Each structure stands twice: as C-alpha cells, then as structure tokens.
CSV table of N, CA and C in Angstrom, one decimal:
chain,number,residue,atom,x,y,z
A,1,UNK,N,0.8,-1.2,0.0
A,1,UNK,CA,0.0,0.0,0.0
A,1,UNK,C,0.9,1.2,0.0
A,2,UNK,N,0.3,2.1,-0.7
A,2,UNK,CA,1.2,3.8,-0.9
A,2,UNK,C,0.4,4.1,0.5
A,3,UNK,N,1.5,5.1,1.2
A,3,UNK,CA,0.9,5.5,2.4
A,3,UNK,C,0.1,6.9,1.7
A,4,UNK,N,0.6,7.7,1.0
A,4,UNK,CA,-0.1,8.6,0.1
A,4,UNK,C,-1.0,8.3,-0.6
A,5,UNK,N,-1.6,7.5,-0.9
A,5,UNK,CA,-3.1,7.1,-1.3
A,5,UNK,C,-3.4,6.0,-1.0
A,6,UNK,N,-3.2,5.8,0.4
A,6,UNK,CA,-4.3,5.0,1.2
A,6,UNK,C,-5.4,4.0,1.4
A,7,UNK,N,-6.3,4.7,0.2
A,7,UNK,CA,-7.4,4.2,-0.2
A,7,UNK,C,-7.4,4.2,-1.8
A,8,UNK,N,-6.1,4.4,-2.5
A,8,UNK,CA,-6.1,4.7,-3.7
A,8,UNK,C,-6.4,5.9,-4.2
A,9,UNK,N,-6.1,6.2,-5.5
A,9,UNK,CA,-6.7,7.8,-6.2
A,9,UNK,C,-8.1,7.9,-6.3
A,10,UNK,N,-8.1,8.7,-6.6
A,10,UNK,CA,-9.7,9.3,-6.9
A,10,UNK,C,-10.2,8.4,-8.0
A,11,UNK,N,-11.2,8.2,-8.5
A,11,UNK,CA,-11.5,7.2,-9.3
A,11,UNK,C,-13.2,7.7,-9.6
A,12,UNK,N,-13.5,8.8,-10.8
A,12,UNK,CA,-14.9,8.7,-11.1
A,12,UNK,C,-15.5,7.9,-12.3
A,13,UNK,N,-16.5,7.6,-12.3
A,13,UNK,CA,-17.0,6.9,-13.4
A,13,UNK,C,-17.4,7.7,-14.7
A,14,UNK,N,-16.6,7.4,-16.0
A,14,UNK,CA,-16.9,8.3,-17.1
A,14,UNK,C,-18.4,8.9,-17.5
A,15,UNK,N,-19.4,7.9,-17.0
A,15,UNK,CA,-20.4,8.4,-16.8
A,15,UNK,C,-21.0,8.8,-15.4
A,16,UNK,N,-21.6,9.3,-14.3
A,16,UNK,CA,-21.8,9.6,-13.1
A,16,UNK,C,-23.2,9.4,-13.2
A,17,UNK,N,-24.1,8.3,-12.5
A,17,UNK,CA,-25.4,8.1,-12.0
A,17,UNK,C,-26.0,8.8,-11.2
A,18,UNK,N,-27.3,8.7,-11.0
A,18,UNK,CA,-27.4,9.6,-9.5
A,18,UNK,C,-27.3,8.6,-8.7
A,19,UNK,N,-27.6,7.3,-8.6
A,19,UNK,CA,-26.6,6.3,-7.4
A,19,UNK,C,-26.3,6.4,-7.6
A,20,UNK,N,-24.6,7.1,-7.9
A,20,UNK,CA,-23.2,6.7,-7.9
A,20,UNK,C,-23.4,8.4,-7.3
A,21,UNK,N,-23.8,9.6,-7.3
A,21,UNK,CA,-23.9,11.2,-6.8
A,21,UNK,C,-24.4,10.4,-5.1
A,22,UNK,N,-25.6,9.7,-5.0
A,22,UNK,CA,-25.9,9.0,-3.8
A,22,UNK,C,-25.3,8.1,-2.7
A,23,UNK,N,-24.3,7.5,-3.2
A,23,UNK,CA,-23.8,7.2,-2.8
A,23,UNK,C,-22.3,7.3,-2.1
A,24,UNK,N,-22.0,8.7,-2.5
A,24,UNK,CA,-21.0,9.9,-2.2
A,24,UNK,C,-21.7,10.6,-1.4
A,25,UNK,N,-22.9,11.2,-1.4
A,25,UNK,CA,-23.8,11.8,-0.4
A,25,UNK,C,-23.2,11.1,0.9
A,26,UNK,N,-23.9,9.8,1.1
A,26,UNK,CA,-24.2,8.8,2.0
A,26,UNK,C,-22.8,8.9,3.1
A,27,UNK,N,-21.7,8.6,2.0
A,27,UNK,CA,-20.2,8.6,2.4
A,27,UNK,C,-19.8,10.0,3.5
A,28,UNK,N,-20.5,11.2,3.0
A,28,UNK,CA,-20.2,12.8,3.1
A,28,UNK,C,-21.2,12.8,4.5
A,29,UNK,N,-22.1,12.2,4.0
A,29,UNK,CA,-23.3,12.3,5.5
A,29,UNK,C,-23.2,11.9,6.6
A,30,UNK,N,-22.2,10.7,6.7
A,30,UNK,CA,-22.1,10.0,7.8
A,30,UNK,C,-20.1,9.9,8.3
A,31,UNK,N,-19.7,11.2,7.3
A,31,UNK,CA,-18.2,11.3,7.8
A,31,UNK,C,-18.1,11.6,9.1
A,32,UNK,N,-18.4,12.9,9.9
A,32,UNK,CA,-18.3,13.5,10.9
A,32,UNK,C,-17.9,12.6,12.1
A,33,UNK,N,-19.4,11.5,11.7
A,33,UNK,CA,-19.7,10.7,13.1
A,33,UNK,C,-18.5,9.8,13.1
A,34,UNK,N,-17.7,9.3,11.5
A,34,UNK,CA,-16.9,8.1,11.9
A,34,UNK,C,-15.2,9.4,12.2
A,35,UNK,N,-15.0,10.5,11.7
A,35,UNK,CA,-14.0,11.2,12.0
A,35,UNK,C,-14.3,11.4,13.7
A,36,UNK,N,-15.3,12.0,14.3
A,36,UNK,CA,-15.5,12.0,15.4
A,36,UNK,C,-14.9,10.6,16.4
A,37,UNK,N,-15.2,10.0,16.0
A,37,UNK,CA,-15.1,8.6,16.8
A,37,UNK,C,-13.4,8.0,16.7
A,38,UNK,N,-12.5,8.7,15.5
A,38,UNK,CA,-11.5,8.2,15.6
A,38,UNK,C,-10.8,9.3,16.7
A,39,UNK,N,-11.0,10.4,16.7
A,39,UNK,CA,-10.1,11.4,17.3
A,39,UNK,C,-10.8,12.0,18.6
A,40,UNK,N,-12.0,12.0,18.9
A,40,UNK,CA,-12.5,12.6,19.9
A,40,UNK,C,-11.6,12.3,21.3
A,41,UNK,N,-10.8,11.5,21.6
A,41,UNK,CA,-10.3,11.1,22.6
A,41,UNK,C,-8.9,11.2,22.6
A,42,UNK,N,-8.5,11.7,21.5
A,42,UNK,CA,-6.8,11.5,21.6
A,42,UNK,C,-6.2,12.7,22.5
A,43,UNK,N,-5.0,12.5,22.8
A,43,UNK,CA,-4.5,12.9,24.1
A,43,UNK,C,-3.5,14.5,22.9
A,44,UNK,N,-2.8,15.0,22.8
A,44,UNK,CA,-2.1,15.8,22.0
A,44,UNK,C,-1.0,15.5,21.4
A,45,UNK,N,-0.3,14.5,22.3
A,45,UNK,CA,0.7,13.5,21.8
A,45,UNK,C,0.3,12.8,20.2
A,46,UNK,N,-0.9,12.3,20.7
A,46,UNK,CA,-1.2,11.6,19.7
A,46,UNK,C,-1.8,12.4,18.7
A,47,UNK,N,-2.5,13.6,18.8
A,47,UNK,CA,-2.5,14.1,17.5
A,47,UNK,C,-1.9,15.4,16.8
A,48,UNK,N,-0.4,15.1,17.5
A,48,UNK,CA,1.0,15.3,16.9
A,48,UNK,C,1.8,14.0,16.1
A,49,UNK,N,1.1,12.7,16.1
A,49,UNK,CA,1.5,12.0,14.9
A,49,UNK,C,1.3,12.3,13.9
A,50,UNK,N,2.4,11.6,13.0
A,50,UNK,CA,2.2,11.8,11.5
A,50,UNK,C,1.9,10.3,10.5
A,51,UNK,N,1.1,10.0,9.8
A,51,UNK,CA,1.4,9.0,9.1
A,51,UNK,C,2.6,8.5,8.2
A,52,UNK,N,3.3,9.3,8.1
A,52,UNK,CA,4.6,9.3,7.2
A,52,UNK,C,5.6,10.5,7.9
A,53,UNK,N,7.0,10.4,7.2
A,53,UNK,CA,8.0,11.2,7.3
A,53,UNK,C,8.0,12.4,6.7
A,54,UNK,N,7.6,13.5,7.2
A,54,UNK,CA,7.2,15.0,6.7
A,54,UNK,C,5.9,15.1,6.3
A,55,UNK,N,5.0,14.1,7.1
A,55,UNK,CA,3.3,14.6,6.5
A,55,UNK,C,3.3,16.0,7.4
A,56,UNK,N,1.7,15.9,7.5
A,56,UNK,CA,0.9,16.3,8.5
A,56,UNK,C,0.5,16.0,9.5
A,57,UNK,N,0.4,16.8,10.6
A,57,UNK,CA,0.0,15.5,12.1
A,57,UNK,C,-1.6,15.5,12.0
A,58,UNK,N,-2.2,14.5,12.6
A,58,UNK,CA,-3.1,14.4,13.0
A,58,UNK,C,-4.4,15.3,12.9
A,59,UNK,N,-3.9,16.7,13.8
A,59,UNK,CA,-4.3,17.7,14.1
A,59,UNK,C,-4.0,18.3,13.0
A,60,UNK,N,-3.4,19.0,12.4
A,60,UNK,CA,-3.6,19.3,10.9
A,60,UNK,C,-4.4,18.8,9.3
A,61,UNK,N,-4.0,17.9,9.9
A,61,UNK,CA,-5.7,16.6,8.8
A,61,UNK,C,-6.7,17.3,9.4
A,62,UNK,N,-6.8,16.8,10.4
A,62,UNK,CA,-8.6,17.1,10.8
A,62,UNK,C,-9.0,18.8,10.4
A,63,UNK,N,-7.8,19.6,11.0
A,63,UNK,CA,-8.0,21.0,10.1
A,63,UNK,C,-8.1,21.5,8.7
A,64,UNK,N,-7.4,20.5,8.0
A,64,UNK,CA,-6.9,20.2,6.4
A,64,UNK,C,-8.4,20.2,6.0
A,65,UNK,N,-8.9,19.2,6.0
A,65,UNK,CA,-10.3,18.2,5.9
A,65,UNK,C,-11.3,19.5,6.2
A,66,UNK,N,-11.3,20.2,7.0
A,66,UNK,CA,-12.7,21.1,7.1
A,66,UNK,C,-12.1,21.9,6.2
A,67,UNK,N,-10.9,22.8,6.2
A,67,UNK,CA,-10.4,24.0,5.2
A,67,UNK,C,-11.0,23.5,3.9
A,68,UNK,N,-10.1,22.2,3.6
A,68,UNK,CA,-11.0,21.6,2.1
A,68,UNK,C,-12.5,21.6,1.6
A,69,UNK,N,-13.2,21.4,2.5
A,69,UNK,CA,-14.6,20.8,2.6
A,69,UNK,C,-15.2,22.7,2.2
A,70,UNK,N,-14.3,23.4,3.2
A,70,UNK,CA,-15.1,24.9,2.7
A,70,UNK,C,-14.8,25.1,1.3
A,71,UNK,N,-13.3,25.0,1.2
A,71,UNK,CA,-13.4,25.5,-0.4
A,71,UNK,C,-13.9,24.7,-1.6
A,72,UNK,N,-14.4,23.7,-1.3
A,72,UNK,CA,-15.2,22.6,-1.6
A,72,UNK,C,-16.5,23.0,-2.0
A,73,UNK,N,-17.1,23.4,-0.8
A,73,UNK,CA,-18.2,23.8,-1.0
A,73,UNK,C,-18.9,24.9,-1.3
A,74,UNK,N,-17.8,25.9,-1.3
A,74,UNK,CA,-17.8,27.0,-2.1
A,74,UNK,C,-18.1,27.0,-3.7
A,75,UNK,N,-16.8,26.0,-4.1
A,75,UNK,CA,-16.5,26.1,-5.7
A,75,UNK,C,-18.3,25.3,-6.0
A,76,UNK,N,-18.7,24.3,-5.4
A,76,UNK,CA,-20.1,23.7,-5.7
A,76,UNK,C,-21.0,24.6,-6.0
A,77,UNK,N,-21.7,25.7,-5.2
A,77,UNK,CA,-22.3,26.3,-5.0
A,77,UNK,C,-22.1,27.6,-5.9
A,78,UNK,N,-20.9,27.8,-6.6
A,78,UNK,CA,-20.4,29.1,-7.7
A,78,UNK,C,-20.8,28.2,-9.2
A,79,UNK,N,-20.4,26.9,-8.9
A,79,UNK,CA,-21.1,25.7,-10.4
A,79,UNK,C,-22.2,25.9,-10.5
A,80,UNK,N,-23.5,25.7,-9.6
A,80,UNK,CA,-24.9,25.9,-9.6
A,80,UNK,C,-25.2,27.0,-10.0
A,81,UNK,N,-24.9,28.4,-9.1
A,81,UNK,CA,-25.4,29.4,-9.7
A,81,UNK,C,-24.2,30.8,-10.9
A,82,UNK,N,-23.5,30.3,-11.4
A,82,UNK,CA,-23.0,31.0,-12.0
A,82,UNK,C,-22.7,30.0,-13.5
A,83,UNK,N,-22.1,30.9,-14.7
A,83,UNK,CA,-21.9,30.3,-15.7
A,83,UNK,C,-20.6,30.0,-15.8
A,84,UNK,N,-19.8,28.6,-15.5
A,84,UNK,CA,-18.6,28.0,-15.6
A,84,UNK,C,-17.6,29.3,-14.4
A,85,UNK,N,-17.9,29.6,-13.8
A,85,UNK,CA,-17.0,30.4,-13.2
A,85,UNK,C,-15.8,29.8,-12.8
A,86,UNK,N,-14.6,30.7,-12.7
A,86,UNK,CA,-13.4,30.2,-12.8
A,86,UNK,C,-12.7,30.6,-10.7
A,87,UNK,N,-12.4,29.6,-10.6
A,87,UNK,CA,-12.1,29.6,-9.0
A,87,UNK,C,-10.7,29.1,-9.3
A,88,UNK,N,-9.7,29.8,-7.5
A,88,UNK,CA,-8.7,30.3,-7.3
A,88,UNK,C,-8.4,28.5,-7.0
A,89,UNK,N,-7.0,28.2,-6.9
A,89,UNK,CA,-6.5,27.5,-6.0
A,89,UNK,C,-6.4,27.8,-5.0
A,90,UNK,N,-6.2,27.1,-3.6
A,90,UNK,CA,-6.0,27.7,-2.3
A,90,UNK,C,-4.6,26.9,-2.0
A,91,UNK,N,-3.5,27.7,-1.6
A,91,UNK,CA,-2.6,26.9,-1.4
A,91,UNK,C,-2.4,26.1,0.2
A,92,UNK,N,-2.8,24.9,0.0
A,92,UNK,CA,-3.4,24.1,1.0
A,92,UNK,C,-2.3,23.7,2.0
A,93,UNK,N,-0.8,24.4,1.9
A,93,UNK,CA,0.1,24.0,2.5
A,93,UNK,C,0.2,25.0,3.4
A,94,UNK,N,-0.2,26.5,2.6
A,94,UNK,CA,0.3,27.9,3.7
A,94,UNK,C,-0.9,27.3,4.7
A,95,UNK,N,-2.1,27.0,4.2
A,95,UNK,CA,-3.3,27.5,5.2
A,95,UNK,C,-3.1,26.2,6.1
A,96,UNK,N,-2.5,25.1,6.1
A,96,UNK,CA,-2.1,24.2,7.0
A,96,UNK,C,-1.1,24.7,8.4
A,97,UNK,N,-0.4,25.8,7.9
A,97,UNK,CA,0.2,26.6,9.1
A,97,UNK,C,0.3,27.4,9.8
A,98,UNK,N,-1.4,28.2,9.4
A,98,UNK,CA,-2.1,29.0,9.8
A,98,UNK,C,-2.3,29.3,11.3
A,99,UNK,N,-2.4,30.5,12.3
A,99,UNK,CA,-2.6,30.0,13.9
A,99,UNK,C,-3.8,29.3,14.0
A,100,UNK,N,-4.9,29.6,13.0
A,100,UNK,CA,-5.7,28.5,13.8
A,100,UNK,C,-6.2,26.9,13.6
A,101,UNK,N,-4.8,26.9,12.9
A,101,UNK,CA,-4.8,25.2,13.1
A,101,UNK,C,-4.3,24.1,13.8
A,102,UNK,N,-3.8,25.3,15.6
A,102,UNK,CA,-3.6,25.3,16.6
A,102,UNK,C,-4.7,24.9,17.5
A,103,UNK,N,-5.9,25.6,17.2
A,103,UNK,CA,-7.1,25.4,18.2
A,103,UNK,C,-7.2,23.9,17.9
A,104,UNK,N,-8.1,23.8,19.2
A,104,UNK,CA,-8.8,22.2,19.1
A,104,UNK,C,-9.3,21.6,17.7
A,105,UNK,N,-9.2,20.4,18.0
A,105,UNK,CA,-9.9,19.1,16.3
A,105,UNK,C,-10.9,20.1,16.4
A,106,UNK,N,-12.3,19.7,17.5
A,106,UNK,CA,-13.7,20.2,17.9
A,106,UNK,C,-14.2,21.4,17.1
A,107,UNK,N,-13.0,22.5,16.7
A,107,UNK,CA,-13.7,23.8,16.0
A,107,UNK,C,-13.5,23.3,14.2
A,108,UNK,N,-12.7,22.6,14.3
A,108,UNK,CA,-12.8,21.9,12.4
A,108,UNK,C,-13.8,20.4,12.6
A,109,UNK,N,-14.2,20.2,13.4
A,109,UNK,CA,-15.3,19.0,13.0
A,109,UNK,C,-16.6,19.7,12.9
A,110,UNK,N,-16.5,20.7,14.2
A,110,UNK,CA,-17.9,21.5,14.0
A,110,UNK,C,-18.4,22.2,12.9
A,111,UNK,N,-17.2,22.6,12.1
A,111,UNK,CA,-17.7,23.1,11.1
A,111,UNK,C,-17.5,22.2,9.8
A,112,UNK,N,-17.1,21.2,9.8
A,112,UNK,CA,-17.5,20.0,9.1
A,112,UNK,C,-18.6,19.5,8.8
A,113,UNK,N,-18.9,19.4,10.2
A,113,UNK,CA,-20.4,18.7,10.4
A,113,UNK,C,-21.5,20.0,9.7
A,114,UNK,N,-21.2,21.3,9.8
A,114,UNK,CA,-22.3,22.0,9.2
A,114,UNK,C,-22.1,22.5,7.7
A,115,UNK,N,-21.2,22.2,7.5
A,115,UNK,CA,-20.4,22.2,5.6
A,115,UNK,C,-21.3,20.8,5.4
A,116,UNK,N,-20.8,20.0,5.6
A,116,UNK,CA,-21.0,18.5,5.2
A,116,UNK,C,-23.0,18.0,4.8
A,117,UNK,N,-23.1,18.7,6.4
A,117,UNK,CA,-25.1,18.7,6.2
A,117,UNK,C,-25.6,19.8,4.8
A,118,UNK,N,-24.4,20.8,4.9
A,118,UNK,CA,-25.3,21.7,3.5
A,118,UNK,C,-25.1,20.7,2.5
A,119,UNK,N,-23.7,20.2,1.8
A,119,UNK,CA,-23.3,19.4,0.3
A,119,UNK,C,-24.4,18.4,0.7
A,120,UNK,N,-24.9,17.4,1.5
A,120,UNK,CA,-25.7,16.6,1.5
A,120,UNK,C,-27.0,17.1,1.2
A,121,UNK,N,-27.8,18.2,1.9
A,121,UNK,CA,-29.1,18.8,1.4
A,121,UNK,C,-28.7,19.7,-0.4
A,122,UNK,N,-28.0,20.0,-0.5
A,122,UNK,CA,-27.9,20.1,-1.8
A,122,UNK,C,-28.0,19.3,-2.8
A,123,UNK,N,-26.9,18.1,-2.4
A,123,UNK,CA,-26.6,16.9,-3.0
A,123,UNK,C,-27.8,16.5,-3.7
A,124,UNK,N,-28.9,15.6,-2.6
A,124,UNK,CA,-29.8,15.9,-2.9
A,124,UNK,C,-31.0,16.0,-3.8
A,125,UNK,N,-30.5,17.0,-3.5
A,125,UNK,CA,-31.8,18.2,-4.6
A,125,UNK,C,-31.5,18.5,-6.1
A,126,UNK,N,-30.5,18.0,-6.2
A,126,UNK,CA,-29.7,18.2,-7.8
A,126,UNK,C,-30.4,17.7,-8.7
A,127,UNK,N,-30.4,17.5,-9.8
A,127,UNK,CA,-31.4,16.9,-11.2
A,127,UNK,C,-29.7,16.3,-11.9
A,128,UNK,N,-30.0,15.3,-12.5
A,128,UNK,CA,-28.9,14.9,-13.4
A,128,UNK,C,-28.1,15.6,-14.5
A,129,UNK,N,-29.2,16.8,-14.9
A,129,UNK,CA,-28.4,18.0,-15.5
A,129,UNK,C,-27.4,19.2,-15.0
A,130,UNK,N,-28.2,19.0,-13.2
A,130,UNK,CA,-27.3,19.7,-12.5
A,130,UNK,C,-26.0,19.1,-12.2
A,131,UNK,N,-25.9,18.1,-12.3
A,131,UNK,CA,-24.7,17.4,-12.1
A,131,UNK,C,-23.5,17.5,-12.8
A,132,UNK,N,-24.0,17.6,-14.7
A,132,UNK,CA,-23.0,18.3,-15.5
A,132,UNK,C,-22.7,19.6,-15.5
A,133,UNK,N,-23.4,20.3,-14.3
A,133,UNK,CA,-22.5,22.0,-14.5
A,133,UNK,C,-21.4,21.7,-13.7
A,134,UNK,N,-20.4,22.9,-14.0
A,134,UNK,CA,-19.4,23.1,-13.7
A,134,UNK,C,-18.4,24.3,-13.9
A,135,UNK,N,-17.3,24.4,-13.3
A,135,UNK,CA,-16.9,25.4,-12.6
A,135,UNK,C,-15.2,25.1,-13.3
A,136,UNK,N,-14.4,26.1,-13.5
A,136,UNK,CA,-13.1,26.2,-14.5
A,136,UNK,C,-11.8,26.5,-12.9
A,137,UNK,N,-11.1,25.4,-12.9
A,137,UNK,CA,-10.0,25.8,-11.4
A,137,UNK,C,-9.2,26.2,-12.1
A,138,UNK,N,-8.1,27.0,-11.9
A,138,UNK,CA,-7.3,28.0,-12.1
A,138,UNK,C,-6.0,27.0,-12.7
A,139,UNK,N,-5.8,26.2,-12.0
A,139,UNK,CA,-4.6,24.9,-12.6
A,139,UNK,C,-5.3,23.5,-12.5
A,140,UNK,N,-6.6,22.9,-12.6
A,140,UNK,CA,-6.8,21.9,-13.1
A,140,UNK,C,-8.0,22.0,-14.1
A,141,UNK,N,-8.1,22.8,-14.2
A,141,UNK,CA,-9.4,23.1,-15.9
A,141,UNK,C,-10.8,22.8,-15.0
A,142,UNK,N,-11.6,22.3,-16.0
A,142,UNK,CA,-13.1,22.2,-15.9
A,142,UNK,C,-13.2,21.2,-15.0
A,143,UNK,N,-13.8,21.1,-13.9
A,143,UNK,CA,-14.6,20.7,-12.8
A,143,UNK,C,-16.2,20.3,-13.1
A,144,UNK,N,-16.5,19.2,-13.1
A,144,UNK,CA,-18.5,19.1,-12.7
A,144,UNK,C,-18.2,19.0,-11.9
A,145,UNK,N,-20.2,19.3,-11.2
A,145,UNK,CA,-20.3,18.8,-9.9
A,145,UNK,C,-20.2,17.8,-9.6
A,146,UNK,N,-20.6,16.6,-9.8
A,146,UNK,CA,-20.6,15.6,-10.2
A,146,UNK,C,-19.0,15.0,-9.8
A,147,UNK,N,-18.2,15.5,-10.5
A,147,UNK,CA,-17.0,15.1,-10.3
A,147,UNK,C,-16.4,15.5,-8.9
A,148,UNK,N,-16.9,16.9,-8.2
A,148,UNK,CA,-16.4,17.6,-7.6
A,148,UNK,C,-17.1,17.2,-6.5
A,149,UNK,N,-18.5,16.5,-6.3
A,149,UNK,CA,-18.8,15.6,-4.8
A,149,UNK,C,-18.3,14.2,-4.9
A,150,UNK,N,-17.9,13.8,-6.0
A,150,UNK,CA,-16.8,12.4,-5.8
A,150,UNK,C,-16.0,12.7,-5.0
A,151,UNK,N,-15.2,14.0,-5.2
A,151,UNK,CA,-13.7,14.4,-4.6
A,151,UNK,C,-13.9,14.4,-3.1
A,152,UNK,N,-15.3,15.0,-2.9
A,152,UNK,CA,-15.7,15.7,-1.9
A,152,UNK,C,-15.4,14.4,-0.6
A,153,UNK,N,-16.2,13.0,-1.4
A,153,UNK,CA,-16.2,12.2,0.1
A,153,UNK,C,-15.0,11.2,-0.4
A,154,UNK,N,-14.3,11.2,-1.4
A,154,UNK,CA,-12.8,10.5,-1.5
A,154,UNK,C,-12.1,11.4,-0.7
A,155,UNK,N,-12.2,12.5,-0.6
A,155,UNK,CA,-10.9,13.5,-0.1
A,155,UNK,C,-11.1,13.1,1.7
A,156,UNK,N,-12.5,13.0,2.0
A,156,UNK,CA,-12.3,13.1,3.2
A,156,UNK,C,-11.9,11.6,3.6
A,157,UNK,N,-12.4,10.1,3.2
A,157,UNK,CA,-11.9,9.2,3.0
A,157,UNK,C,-10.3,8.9,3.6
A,158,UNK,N,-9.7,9.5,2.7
A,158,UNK,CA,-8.1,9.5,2.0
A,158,UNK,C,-8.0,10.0,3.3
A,159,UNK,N,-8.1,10.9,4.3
A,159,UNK,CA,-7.4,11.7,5.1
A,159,UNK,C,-7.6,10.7,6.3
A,160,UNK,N,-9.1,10.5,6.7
A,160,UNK,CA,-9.4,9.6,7.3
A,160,UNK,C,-8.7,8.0,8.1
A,161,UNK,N,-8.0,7.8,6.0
A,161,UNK,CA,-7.5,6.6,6.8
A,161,UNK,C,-5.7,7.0,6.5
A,162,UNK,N,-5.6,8.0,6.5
A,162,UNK,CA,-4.3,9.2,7.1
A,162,UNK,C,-4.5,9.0,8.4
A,163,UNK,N,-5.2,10.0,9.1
A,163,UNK,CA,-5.2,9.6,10.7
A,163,UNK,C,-5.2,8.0,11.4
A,164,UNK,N,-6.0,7.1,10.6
A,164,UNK,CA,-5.7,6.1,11.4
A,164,UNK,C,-4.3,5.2,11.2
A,165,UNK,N,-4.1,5.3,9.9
A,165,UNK,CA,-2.1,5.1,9.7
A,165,UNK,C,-1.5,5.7,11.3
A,166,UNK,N,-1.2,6.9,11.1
A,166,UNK,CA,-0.6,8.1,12.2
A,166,UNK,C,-0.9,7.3,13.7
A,167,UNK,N,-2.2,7.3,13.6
A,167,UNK,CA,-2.4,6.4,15.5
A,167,UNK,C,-2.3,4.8,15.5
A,168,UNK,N,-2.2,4.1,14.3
A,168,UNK,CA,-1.5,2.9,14.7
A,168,UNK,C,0.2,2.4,14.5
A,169,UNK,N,1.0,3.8,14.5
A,169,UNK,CA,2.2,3.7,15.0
A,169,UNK,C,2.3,3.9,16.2
C-alpha cells in the first residue's frame, strides 16, 4: 500500500449516475460521526502524529479536511449558480500553518459537520443535469459537480484513513 493514497486515487465513473452522486452523499453524511469517533479522545501526543515522514500530524488533517470541505463547497455552490466560473487555487500547504490550526480538532469538526449537512441537502436536490454544470479551477481546468462531490467524500476518505495510519504507530 502507498501511504499517500491510502485508499487509492480518486477514481470517477466516465459516466456519473445519480446512485453513484448518492452514494457519495451517504459517504459525506455520515463522515463527521466516523471522523469524530477516531479522534474525539486522543490525548495531544497523539494528534501530533504523523502517518509518514514530513506529512501532516493528525491535528492538521482534521484542520486540512474542514479548510478543504469549505473550499469545496464554495466552488459547488459558484457551479450551480453561476456560468462555468473560474475559481482560485488555495494553497493548501500555507493554510495548513495558519494559527488557527492550533485550536482544538472540535472547532474543524464542528464546522464540518455543518459544511457537510449543507453538500448533502444540496446533493440531494440536484437533477442529473445539474450534475454536468461546472466550474473552470485555475490549474486543473473544468470541474463538474458531479466530479467535484466524488472528490468531496474520497478527499475526506483519503485523510481519514491518514489519521488512522498516524495512530496505529
């Protein structure tokens, strides 16, 4: 196993169903509770591990994972109502170093948990047409939605079983 892809790459289906959008929902709906359950208890030691040599600790994933999830759910929500609009990169390394990636897991889960419940009530509500809009990223081109809630519950996935690598050393 690559410790960098974990669970493997990202992987969408050339064509996207709405089970296959539903079943990414499902993933995204019930993240919190299984993120919650690995880290609610860890001591600081432990989420100062790293799963690898020069990752992220612990406590920086769980921060990582909500920062993502916002600009995530941002760029979704610019797909739906705008025409192809073009969105920034965020460089995902400065904002990992940020002071408040210092506060507790508890302030990046909490706002997970209420990111996470909006992409699911959206999710949702989408039509299969809404699934091919999409949004132009600044260095990886054209984005669907569709593509971009695959990412949504692989990304948090991938990190996921990052933290559990990190706490079973």
């Amino acid at each position: 196993m690559d410790v960098r892809y974990p669970i493997g790459k990202l992987q969408v289906p050339e064509t996207v169903t709405l089970e296959n959008f539903q079943e990414w929902l499902k993933e995204i709906e019930t993240y919190t509770i299984r993120l919650r359950e690995t880290v609610d208890s860890l001591s600081d030691e432990e989420l100062s591990r790293t799963y690898r040599e020069g990752s992220w600790t612990v406590r920086q994933l769980v921060h990582h994972i909500a920062d993502s999830q916002l600009n995530m759910y941002q760029r979704l929500k610019l797909a739906l109502t705008d025409e192809n609009p073009t969105v920034p990169a965020f460089d995902e390394e400065k904002w990992a170093i940020q002071p408040d990636t210092k506060l507790p897991v508890e302030s990046s889960i909490k706002m997970l948990e209420g990111i996470n419940e909006r992409i699911v009530s959206l999710g949702y509500s989408l039509t299969e047409e809404q699934l091919d809009r999409a949004f132009t990223h600044k260095i990886n081109g054209i984005i669907t939605v569709a593509t971009k809630v695959a990412k949504l519950a692989w990304h948090e996935e991938h990190h996921l079983a990052h933290i559990k690598i990190a706490l079973s050393k």
